[in-house]
Amino acid sequence: MARSGPFALVIGHSSDHDAGMGKIVVGIDGSEGSAHALKWAVDEAKLRSAALQIVYSWQYPLYVTSEPIYIPPPDKEVIMQSANSTAERMIADAGVAAAGVPYTVETPQGRPGPEMVRLAADAELLVVGSRGAGSVRELLLGSVSNYCAHHATCPVVLVRPTE
């Protein structure tokens, strides 16, 4: 079955993993790139009769100032609510429930790349978008897709929107 839409590159192979383990991990962050990755993962989960584990990891914001200043830490519950509401919106937009694909949502605190690799340790695939929240953030944190491609123990699918 040929697919139209985003281009996907698979890195790795599945010979070390049992077929039919039934879990595809997909990372989201609210960006357009992660929306394409989620839609691709939904289609793939349907083809494989697999479940999705949707991951939106988060970190406390980094504040850099030239003067010593006290900035109270953000409320963890507010950050978690924001992560959950973004995940719910993206899940609805991707039509996950309508596709009949079973799914779970994880919102761990931590750097996205390491968290997704950790959660995908027993997965058939790890799916991420090729572009995330922006070039400045990518410079500060490093590329999540690059991290996943180099550290995951399962095949990694990098989904890039078509031009």
Coordinates of N, CA and C in Angstrom, one line a residue:
M1 N 0.8 -1.2 0.0 CA 0.0 0.0 0.0 C 0.9 1.2 0.0
A2 N 0.9 2.0 -1.1 CA 1.7 3.2 -1.1 C 1.0 4.3 -0.4
R3 N 1.9 5.1 0.3 CA 1.4 6.3 1.1 C 1.7 7.6 0.4
S4 N 0.9 8.5 0.5 CA 1.2 9.9 0.0 C 1.5 10.7 1.3
G5 N 2.1 11.8 1.2 CA 2.3 12.7 2.3 C 3.8 12.7 2.7
P6 N 4.0 12.8 4.0 CA 5.4 13.0 4.5 C 6.3 11.9 4.0
F7 N 7.6 12.3 3.9 CA 8.7 11.4 3.5 C 9.2 10.8 4.8
A8 N 9.5 9.5 4.9 CA 10.0 8.9 6.1 C 11.3 8.1 5.7
L9 N 12.3 8.3 6.6 CA 13.6 7.6 6.4 C 13.7 6.6 7.6
V10 N 13.9 5.4 7.4 CA 14.1 4.4 8.5 C 15.6 4.1 8.7
I11 N 16.0 4.2 9.9 CA 17.4 4.0 10.3 C 17.4 2.8 11.2
G12 N 18.2 1.8 10.8 CA 18.3 0.6 11.6 C 17.6 -0.5 11.0
H13 N 17.5 -1.7 11.6 CA 16.8 -2.8 11.1 C 16.1 -3.5 12.3
S14 N 15.2 -4.4 12.0 CA 14.4 -5.0 13.0 C 14.8 -6.5 13.3
S15 N 16.0 -6.9 12.8 CA 16.3 -8.3 13.0 C 16.5 -8.7 14.4
D16 N 16.9 -7.8 15.3 CA 17.1 -8.1 16.7 C 15.8 -8.0 17.5
H17 N 14.7 -7.6 16.9 CA 13.5 -7.5 17.6 C 12.4 -8.5 17.1
D18 N 11.6 -9.0 18.0 CA 10.6 -9.9 17.7 C 9.5 -9.2 16.9
A19 N 9.1 -9.8 15.8 CA 8.0 -9.2 15.0 C 6.7 -9.4 15.9
G20 N 5.9 -8.4 15.8 CA 4.6 -8.5 16.6 C 4.7 -8.1 18.0
M21 N 5.7 -7.4 18.4 CA 5.8 -6.9 19.8 C 4.7 -5.9 20.1
G22 N 4.3 -5.3 19.0 CA 3.1 -4.5 19.1 C 3.2 -3.1 19.6
K23 N 4.4 -2.5 19.7 CA 4.4 -1.1 20.2 C 5.3 -0.2 19.3
I24 N 4.7 0.9 19.0 CA 5.4 2.0 18.2 C 5.4 3.2 19.1
V25 N 6.6 3.7 19.4 CA 6.8 4.9 20.2 C 6.9 6.1 19.2
V26 N 6.2 7.2 19.5 CA 6.2 8.4 18.7 C 6.4 9.6 19.6
G27 N 7.4 10.4 19.2 CA 7.6 11.6 20.0 C 6.9 12.8 19.4
I28 N 6.3 13.6 20.3 CA 5.6 14.8 19.8 C 6.1 16.0 20.7
D29 N 5.9 17.2 20.1 CA 6.3 18.4 20.9 C 5.4 19.6 20.6
G30 N 4.3 19.4 19.8 CA 3.5 20.4 19.5 C 3.8 21.1 18.1
S31 N 4.9 20.7 17.5 CA 5.3 21.3 16.2 C 4.7 20.6 15.1
E32 N 4.7 21.2 13.9 CA 4.2 20.7 12.7 C 4.9 19.4 12.3
G33 N 6.2 19.3 12.5 CA 7.0 18.1 12.2 C 6.6 17.0 13.1
S34 N 6.3 17.2 14.3 CA 5.8 16.1 15.2 C 4.4 15.7 14.9
A35 N 3.6 16.6 14.3 CA 2.2 16.2 13.9 C 2.3 15.3 12.7
H36 N 3.2 15.5 11.8 CA 3.4 14.6 10.6 C 3.9 13.3 11.1
A37 N 4.8 13.3 12.1 CA 5.3 12.0 12.7 C 4.2 11.2 13.3
L38 N 3.3 11.9 14.0 CA 2.2 11.2 14.7 C 1.3 10.6 13.7
K39 N 0.9 11.4 12.6 CA 0.1 10.8 11.6 C 0.7 9.6 10.9
W40 N 2.0 9.7 10.6 CA 2.7 8.6 10.0 C 2.6 7.3 10.9
A41 N 2.9 7.6 12.2 CA 2.9 6.5 13.2 C 1.5 5.8 13.3
V42 N 0.4 6.6 13.2 CA -0.9 6.1 13.3 C -1.1 5.2 12.1
D43 N -0.8 5.6 10.9 CA -0.9 4.7 9.7 C -0.1 3.5 9.8
E44 N 1.1 3.6 10.4 CA 2.0 2.4 10.5 C 1.4 1.4 11.6
A45 N 0.9 2.0 12.7 CA 0.3 1.2 13.7 C -0.9 0.4 13.2
K46 N -1.7 1.0 12.3 CA -2.8 0.3 11.7 C -2.3 -0.8 10.8
L47 N -1.3 -0.6 10.0 CA -0.7 -1.6 9.2 C -0.2 -2.8 10.0
R48 N 0.4 -2.5 11.1 CA 1.1 -3.6 11.9 C 0.2 -4.1 13.0
S49 N -1.0 -3.6 13.2 CA -1.9 -3.9 14.3 C -1.1 -3.7 15.6
A50 N -0.5 -2.6 15.7 CA 0.4 -2.2 16.9 C -0.3 -1.1 17.7
A51 N 0.1 -1.0 18.9 CA -0.3 0.1 19.8 C 0.7 1.2 19.7
L52 N 0.2 2.4 19.9 CA 1.1 3.6 20.0 C 1.4 4.0 21.4
Q53 N 2.6 4.4 21.7 CA 3.0 5.0 22.9 C 3.4 6.4 22.5
I54 N 2.6 7.4 22.8 CA 2.8 8.8 22.4 C 3.6 9.5 23.5
V55 N 4.7 10.1 23.2 CA 5.6 10.7 24.2 C 5.8 12.2 24.0
Y56 N 5.4 12.9 25.0 CA 5.7 14.4 25.1 C 6.5 14.6 26.3
S57 N 7.9 14.7 26.1 CA 8.7 14.9 27.3 C 8.9 16.4 27.5
W58 N 9.2 16.8 28.7 CA 9.3 18.3 29.0 C 10.4 18.5 30.0
Q59 N 10.9 19.8 30.0 CA 11.9 20.2 30.9 C 11.5 21.5 31.5
Y60 N 12.0 21.9 32.6 CA 11.8 23.2 33.1 C 12.5 24.2 32.2
P61 N 11.9 25.4 32.0 CA 12.6 26.3 31.1 C 13.9 26.8 31.6
L62 N 14.8 27.1 30.7 CA 16.2 27.5 31.1 C 16.2 29.1 31.0
Y63 N 16.6 29.7 32.1 CA 16.6 31.2 32.2 C 18.1 31.6 32.2
V64 N 18.4 32.5 31.3 CA 19.8 33.0 31.2 C 19.7 34.5 31.3
T65 N 20.4 35.1 32.3 CA 20.3 36.6 32.5 C 21.8 37.0 32.8
S66 N 22.0 38.3 32.5 CA 23.3 38.9 32.8 C 23.4 39.4 34.3
E67 N 22.3 39.5 34.9 CA 22.3 40.0 36.3 C 21.8 38.9 37.2
P68 N 22.2 38.8 38.5 CA 21.6 37.8 39.4 C 20.2 38.2 39.6
I69 N 19.3 37.3 39.5 CA 17.9 37.6 39.6 C 17.2 36.3 40.1
Y70 N 16.3 36.5 41.0 CA 15.5 35.3 41.5 C 14.3 35.1 40.6
I71 N 14.2 34.0 40.0 CA 13.0 33.7 39.2 C 12.4 32.4 39.8
P72 N 11.2 32.5 40.3 CA 10.6 31.4 41.0 C 10.4 30.2 39.9
P73 N 10.7 29.0 40.4 CA 10.5 27.9 39.4 C 9.0 27.8 39.0
P74 N 8.8 27.4 37.7 CA 7.4 27.2 37.3 C 6.8 26.1 38.0
D75 N 5.5 26.2 38.1 CA 4.7 25.2 38.7 C 4.7 23.9 37.9
K76 N 5.1 22.8 38.4 CA 5.2 21.5 37.7 C 3.8 21.1 37.2
E77 N 2.8 21.3 37.9 CA 1.4 21.0 37.5 C 1.0 21.7 36.3
V78 N 1.3 23.0 36.2 CA 1.0 23.8 35.0 C 1.7 23.3 33.8
I79 N 3.0 23.0 33.9 CA 3.7 22.4 32.8 C 3.1 21.1 32.4
M80 N 2.8 20.2 33.3 CA 2.2 18.9 33.0 C 0.9 19.1 32.3
Q81 N 0.0 20.0 32.8 CA -1.3 20.3 32.1 C -1.1 20.8 30.7
S82 N -0.1 21.6 30.5 CA 0.2 22.1 29.1 C 0.6 21.0 28.2
A83 N 1.5 20.1 28.7 CA 2.0 19.0 27.9 C 0.8 18.1 27.6
N84 N 0.0 17.8 28.6 CA -1.1 16.9 28.3 C -2.2 17.5 27.4
S85 N -2.4 18.8 27.5 CA -3.4 19.4 26.6 C -2.9 19.5 25.2
T86 N -1.6 19.7 25.0 CA -1.0 19.7 23.7 C -1.1 18.3 23.1
A87 N -0.7 17.3 23.9 CA -0.8 15.9 23.4 C -2.2 15.6 23.0
E88 N -3.2 15.9 23.8 CA -4.6 15.6 23.5 C -5.1 16.3 22.2
R89 N -4.7 17.5 22.0 CA -5.0 18.3 20.8 C -4.4 17.6 19.6
M90 N -3.1 17.2 19.7 CA -2.4 16.5 18.6 C -3.0 15.2 18.3
I91 N -3.4 14.4 19.3 CA -4.0 13.1 19.1 C -5.4 13.3 18.4
A92 N -6.1 14.3 18.8 CA -7.4 14.5 18.1 C -7.2 14.9 16.7
D93 N -6.3 15.8 16.4 CA -6.0 16.3 15.1 C -5.5 15.1 14.2
A94 N -4.8 14.2 14.7 CA -4.2 13.1 13.9 C -5.3 12.0 13.7
G95 N -6.4 12.1 14.4 CA -7.4 11.1 14.3 C -7.1 9.7 14.8
V96 N -6.3 9.7 15.9 CA -5.9 8.4 16.5 C -7.1 7.6 17.0
A97 N -8.0 8.1 17.7 CA -9.1 7.4 18.2 C -10.0 6.9 17.0
A98 N -10.2 7.7 16.0 CA -11.0 7.3 14.8 C -10.4 6.2 14.0
A99 N -9.0 6.1 14.1 CA -8.3 5.1 13.4 C -8.4 3.7 14.1
G100 N -8.9 3.8 15.3 CA -9.0 2.5 16.1 C -7.7 2.0 16.6
V101 N -6.7 2.8 16.7 CA -5.4 2.4 17.2 C -5.3 2.6 18.7
P102 N -5.0 1.5 19.4 CA -4.9 1.7 20.9 C -3.6 2.5 21.2
Y103 N -3.7 3.4 22.2 CA -2.6 4.3 22.5 C -2.5 4.6 24.0
T104 N -1.3 5.0 24.4 CA -1.1 5.5 25.7 C -0.3 6.8 25.5
V105 N -0.4 7.7 26.5 CA 0.4 8.9 26.5 C 1.3 9.0 27.7
E106 N 2.6 9.3 27.4 CA 3.5 9.5 28.4 C 4.0 11.0 28.4
T107 N 4.1 11.6 29.6 CA 4.7 13.0 29.6 C 5.8 13.0 30.7
P108 N 6.9 12.3 30.4 CA 8.0 12.3 31.4 C 8.7 13.6 31.4
Q109 N 9.3 13.9 32.6 CA 10.2 15.1 32.7 C 11.6 14.6 32.3
G110 N 12.2 15.3 31.4 CA 13.5 15.0 30.9 C 13.7 15.4 29.5
R111 N 15.0 15.3 29.1 CA 15.3 15.7 27.7 C 14.6 14.7 26.7
P112 N 14.0 15.3 25.6 CA 13.2 14.5 24.7 C 14.0 13.2 24.2
G113 N 15.2 13.4 23.6 CA 15.9 12.3 23.0 C 16.1 11.1 24.0
P114 N 16.7 11.4 25.1 CA 16.9 10.3 26.1 C 15.6 9.6 26.6
E115 N 14.6 10.4 26.8 CA 13.3 9.9 27.2 C 12.7 9.0 26.2
M116 N 12.7 9.4 24.9 CA 12.1 8.6 23.9 C 12.9 7.3 23.7
V117 N 14.2 7.4 23.7 CA 15.1 6.2 23.5 C 14.8 5.2 24.7
R118 N 14.7 5.7 25.9 CA 14.4 4.9 27.1 C 13.0 4.2 26.9
L119 N 12.0 4.9 26.5 CA 10.7 4.4 26.4 C 10.6 3.4 25.2
A120 N 11.5 3.6 24.2 CA 11.4 2.7 23.0 C 12.3 1.5 23.1
A121 N 12.8 1.2 24.2 CA 13.8 0.1 24.4 C 13.2 -1.2 24.0
D122 N 11.9 -1.4 24.2 CA 11.2 -2.6 23.8 C 10.2 -2.4 22.6
A123 N 10.4 -1.4 21.8 CA 9.4 -1.1 20.8 C 9.9 -1.7 19.4
E124 N 8.9 -1.8 18.5 CA 9.2 -2.2 17.1 C 9.8 -1.0 16.4
L125 N 9.3 0.2 16.7 CA 9.8 1.4 16.0 C 9.8 2.6 16.9
L126 N 10.7 3.5 16.7 CA 10.6 4.8 17.3 C 10.5 5.8 16.2
V127 N 9.4 6.7 16.3 CA 9.1 7.6 15.2 C 9.2 9.0 15.7
V128 N 10.0 9.9 15.0 CA 10.1 11.3 15.4 C 10.1 12.1 14.1
G129 N 9.7 13.4 14.3 CA 9.7 14.3 13.2 C 11.1 14.8 13.0
S130 N 11.4 15.3 11.8 CA 12.8 15.7 11.5 C 13.0 17.2 11.9
R131 N 12.0 17.9 12.1 CA 12.1 19.3 12.6 C 11.2 19.4 13.8
G132 N 11.8 20.1 14.8 CA 11.1 20.2 16.1 C 10.7 21.7 16.3
A133 N 10.9 22.1 17.5 CA 10.4 23.4 17.9 C 11.2 24.6 17.4
G134 N 12.3 24.4 16.7 CA 13.0 25.5 16.1 C 14.5 25.4 16.1
S135 N 15.1 26.2 15.3 CA 16.6 26.1 15.2 C 17.3 26.6 16.4
V136 N 16.8 27.6 17.1 CA 17.5 28.1 18.3 C 17.5 27.0 19.4
R137 N 16.3 26.4 19.6 CA 16.2 25.3 20.6 C 17.0 24.1 20.2
E138 N 17.1 23.9 18.9 CA 17.9 22.7 18.4 C 19.4 23.0 18.7
L139 N 19.8 24.2 18.6 CA 21.2 24.5 18.9 C 21.5 24.4 20.4
L140 N 20.5 24.7 21.3 CA 20.7 24.6 22.7 C 20.7 23.2 23.2
L141 N 19.7 22.4 22.7 CA 19.5 21.0 23.2 C 20.1 19.9 22.3
G142 N 20.5 20.3 21.1 CA 20.9 19.2 20.1 C 19.7 18.7 19.4
S143 N 19.9 18.0 18.3 CA 18.8 17.5 17.6 C 18.2 16.2 18.2
V144 N 16.9 16.2 18.5 CA 16.3 15.0 19.1 C 16.3 13.9 18.1
S145 N 16.0 14.2 16.8 CA 16.0 13.1 15.8 C 17.4 12.5 15.7
N146 N 18.4 13.3 15.7 CA 19.8 12.9 15.6 C 20.2 12.0 16.8
Y147 N 19.8 12.4 18.0 CA 20.0 11.7 19.2 C 19.4 10.3 19.1
C148 N 18.1 10.3 18.7 CA 17.4 9.0 18.6 C 18.0 8.1 17.6
A149 N 18.4 8.6 16.5 CA 19.0 7.8 15.4 C 20.3 7.2 15.9
H150 N 21.0 7.8 16.7 CA 22.3 7.3 17.2 C 22.2 6.4 18.4
H151 N 21.2 6.5 19.2 CA 21.1 5.9 20.5 C 20.0 4.8 20.7
A152 N 19.0 4.8 19.8 CA 17.9 3.9 20.0 C 18.4 2.5 19.7
T153 N 17.8 1.5 20.3 CA 18.1 0.1 20.1 C 17.1 -0.5 19.1
C154 N 16.1 0.2 18.7 CA 15.1 -0.3 17.7 C 15.3 0.6 16.5
P155 N 14.7 0.2 15.3 CA 14.7 1.1 14.2 C 14.0 2.4 14.5
V156 N 14.6 3.5 13.9 CA 14.1 4.8 14.0 C 13.6 5.3 12.7
V157 N 12.4 5.9 12.7 CA 11.8 6.5 11.5 C 11.8 8.0 11.7
L158 N 12.5 8.7 10.8 CA 12.5 10.1 10.8 C 11.5 10.6 9.7
V159 N 10.5 11.3 10.1 CA 9.4 11.7 9.2 C 9.7 13.2 8.9
R160 N 9.7 13.5 7.6 CA 9.9 14.8 7.2 C 8.8 15.2 6.3
P161 N 8.1 16.3 6.5 CA 7.0 16.7 5.6 C 7.5 17.0 4.2
T162 N 6.7 16.6 3.3 CA 7.0 16.9 1.9 C 6.9 18.4 1.6
E163 N 7.7 18.9 0.7 CA 7.7 20.3 0.4 C 6.4 20.7 -0.3

